[in-house]
C-alpha cells in the first residue's frame, strides 16, 4: 500500500492576507504552515521533506508541489500508483457548523458577525472544504485524483499518529498541544492496541491556545511568532524563576477537569496593551535585554505550570508508563524535561516531527493504519534528498573560482580530517547523506564547532549565523557517552534535541561553548545505527582532543531555511565566515581573494 501525506494550501497566504490581514510576521500563523510531503510504502515512511528546503521560502504554507514531486521521484513512484492521498486537516461540515456557531454566539456586534461570517465562509469555500482541498491537489499536480482516494485526517490525530509511529507504535498516554487544529488547540488521552481514547472533557478550545499565547508574547518581545519561540525559551534562562506570575493570576484559569482557559485578546494592539499592563512595559522597555528576560521567564513559567496541570489529570486517568507529547508546543524542550521529571511517567517521547512538518507523516500513518514496528527497526529523521559524487562535483565546478577542494579516499579519512580542523577554532559546515526532516539540524546539514573554545558561541552567532548573541547551541554526543557528561534523569537518549539536561559540574569548564547560561544543554545523542558518519566523527574528535562532544547548529543563516542541496551549502558557506565545508568526501576551502 502506497500512501502520500502532505500539508499546505496554494491560496493560504493570499486568503489569510486579504481576509484577515495576515501579512508580515503574521504570515507564520497561517493554517498549513511548514508545508511538507511524506511517502509511506507498506507501513514504512521512505521519504519526507519540507517544501521550504526545496523552494527556499522559510516556513512556507504553500502547496508542497516540489516536496511531493521529490518524494515520488526518489522511489520511482507515480501518482497513478498511490493508493491514498492523506491530508492533515478535516474541516468537515460539522466543523463548519461549529465555526458558524462560535461566530454567532460571540460578543461581536451584529455587523461584525456578518463580516466574520462572510470572511470565514470565503475561507472555507475556497480553501478549507473537502472540495477546495481536492481541487487544489488536482490543479497543482495536474493529476485527476480519484476523489475516493483523498483522506482528510483531523489535525491533532495526524500529530498523534506521527509521534506514535516514530515511537514504535506501542501503548502510551498522549498530549497534543499546538497553535490550533480545526477548532481545538490541545487534546489528551490514551493509545491502546492502536485505539485512540480521547479525554474529551480536557480538550482546550483554540481561543485558549497556550502555544498562540506564547507566540503573542514572542511577538510582543520583537520576535517572529510561530518561528522564534525558542529565543524566548533561551532568554528565560538568564533570569531567576519568577516568585509570582501575573499571567497565571490574570490570564490563565485552570479547571478541575484538566483543561484551562486563557484570556488574551486577538487584536495585536489590544494584547500589547494587556502585556504592557501585566509586565509594566512600554515600547522602549521591550527593547531592553533585562525586560525581555523577565517577560520570557514569565512566559516559560506559564507553559510549565499549565502543562503540569494537564499532566496531573492525564496521569490520574491513565496507568500507562510512557507519554507521547506532540504539536508545536512540544518543541519547548525546557518544559519537556520538567514535564517528565515531575510526573509519574517513566518515559516520554517527542518526535523529530513534533511540530507541523510531522503532520504529513502522521496523516500518511493514519491512512495506512498504525502498526507496531519491529524492535530492530531504525527510526530515522534522515528522510530527505541526498546527492551523489557527480552532483557534488558539478556544484563545486560552478564555484571553482571561489573555492578549492580535496576529495578524501573514504569515510574514516573524512572523519579524521574534519576532526583535525575542528580541534582548533575552525567552524565547519557538515553536509552528509540524506537531509533531516523537521525543524532541527540533526547532523546531516549542520554547522559544527569545538565546544571547548570559550567564545565559540559568539563567533558562530555573530560571524556565521548572523543572529542574537544570547542564543545557545546544542552539543551532539555519542549516546553511550551522554550520561557521563550530562545529568540525563529518566532519559537514556535524546536523539532529536527535544530535551534539556544539566551539564555535569566537572564538564562545565571543559565544554563552555555547550553550556547555556544556566548550566544546561539541549543535547542530541547519536548512535552508530542512526548516523554512522556523525558517530565516526565524534569518536575521531574525542580521540584527538579528549572533548566528548561537538557543537551542532543548523546549516543556515538567520531567516533562511536549512540548506538542502550542495549548491545551497556552497552559497551559505561563501556568504558566512564558516572556515571549511565538508560535503560527503569533499573538504572545501575558500580561495584567497
mmCIF file of N, CA and C in Angstrom, residues 487 502-513 515 518-520:
data_model
loop_
_atom_site.group_PDB
_atom_site.id
_atom_site.type_symbol
_atom_site.label_atom_id
_atom_site.label_comp_id
_atom_site.label_asym_id
_atom_site.label_seq_id
_atom_site.Cartn_x
_atom_site.Cartn_y
_atom_site.Cartn_z
ATOM 1 N N UNK A 487 23.476 15.201 33.061
ATOM 2 C CA UNK A 487 22.567 14.568 34.020
ATOM 3 C C UNK A 487 21.266 14.260 33.285
ATOM 4 N N UNK A 502 21.066 19.235 32.572
ATOM 5 C CA UNK A 502 22.209 19.915 33.188
ATOM 6 C C UNK A 502 23.530 19.288 32.734
ATOM 7 N N UNK A 503 24.509 20.135 32.475
ATOM 8 C CA UNK A 503 25.861 19.661 32.206
ATOM 9 C C UNK A 503 26.505 19.341 33.556
ATOM 10 N N UNK A 504 27.093 18.163 33.669
ATOM 11 C CA UNK A 504 27.719 17.797 34.943
ATOM 12 C C UNK A 504 28.815 18.802 35.301
ATOM 13 N N UNK A 505 28.901 19.092 36.582
ATOM 14 C CA UNK A 505 29.765 20.163 37.054
ATOM 15 C C UNK A 505 31.197 20.012 36.547
ATOM 16 N N UNK A 506 31.700 18.779 36.533
ATOM 17 C CA UNK A 506 33.092 18.564 36.147
ATOM 18 C C UNK A 506 33.343 18.808 34.663
ATOM 19 N N UNK A 507 32.273 18.954 33.858
ATOM 20 C CA UNK A 507 32.446 19.201 32.431
ATOM 21 C C UNK A 507 32.133 20.639 32.023
ATOM 22 N N UNK A 508 31.612 21.439 32.916
ATOM 23 C CA UNK A 508 31.185 22.784 32.515
ATOM 24 C C UNK A 508 32.352 23.651 32.057
ATOM 25 N N UNK A 509 33.506 23.498 32.690
ATOM 26 C CA UNK A 509 34.661 24.275 32.251
ATOM 27 C C UNK A 509 35.344 23.643 31.047
ATOM 28 N N UNK A 510 35.101 22.361 30.809
ATOM 29 C CA UNK A 510 35.726 21.689 29.674
ATOM 30 C C UNK A 510 34.986 21.949 28.374
ATOM 31 N N UNK A 511 33.666 22.177 28.450
ATOM 32 C CA UNK A 511 32.875 22.440 27.234
ATOM 33 C C UNK A 511 32.023 23.702 27.424
ATOM 34 N N UNK A 512 32.656 24.843 27.680
ATOM 35 C CA UNK A 512 31.871 26.062 27.957
ATOM 36 C C UNK A 512 30.973 26.476 26.799
ATOM 37 N N UNK A 513 31.385 26.159 25.575
ATOM 38 C CA UNK A 513 30.565 26.529 24.423
ATOM 39 C C UNK A 513 29.259 25.771 24.339
ATOM 40 N N UNK A 515 27.458 24.958 27.107
ATOM 41 C CA UNK A 515 26.650 25.255 28.299
ATOM 42 C C UNK A 515 25.866 26.546 28.109
ATOM 43 N N UNK A 518 22.485 28.915 32.265
ATOM 44 C CA UNK A 518 22.030 28.229 33.479
ATOM 45 C C UNK A 518 22.680 26.856 33.664
ATOM 46 N N UNK A 519 23.713 26.554 32.861
ATOM 47 C CA UNK A 519 24.432 25.298 33.018
ATOM 48 C C UNK A 519 23.759 24.098 32.381
ATOM 49 N N UNK A 520 22.808 24.330 31.496
ATOM 50 C CA UNK A 520 22.107 23.236 30.821
ATOM 51 C C UNK A 520 22.494 23.171 29.351
#
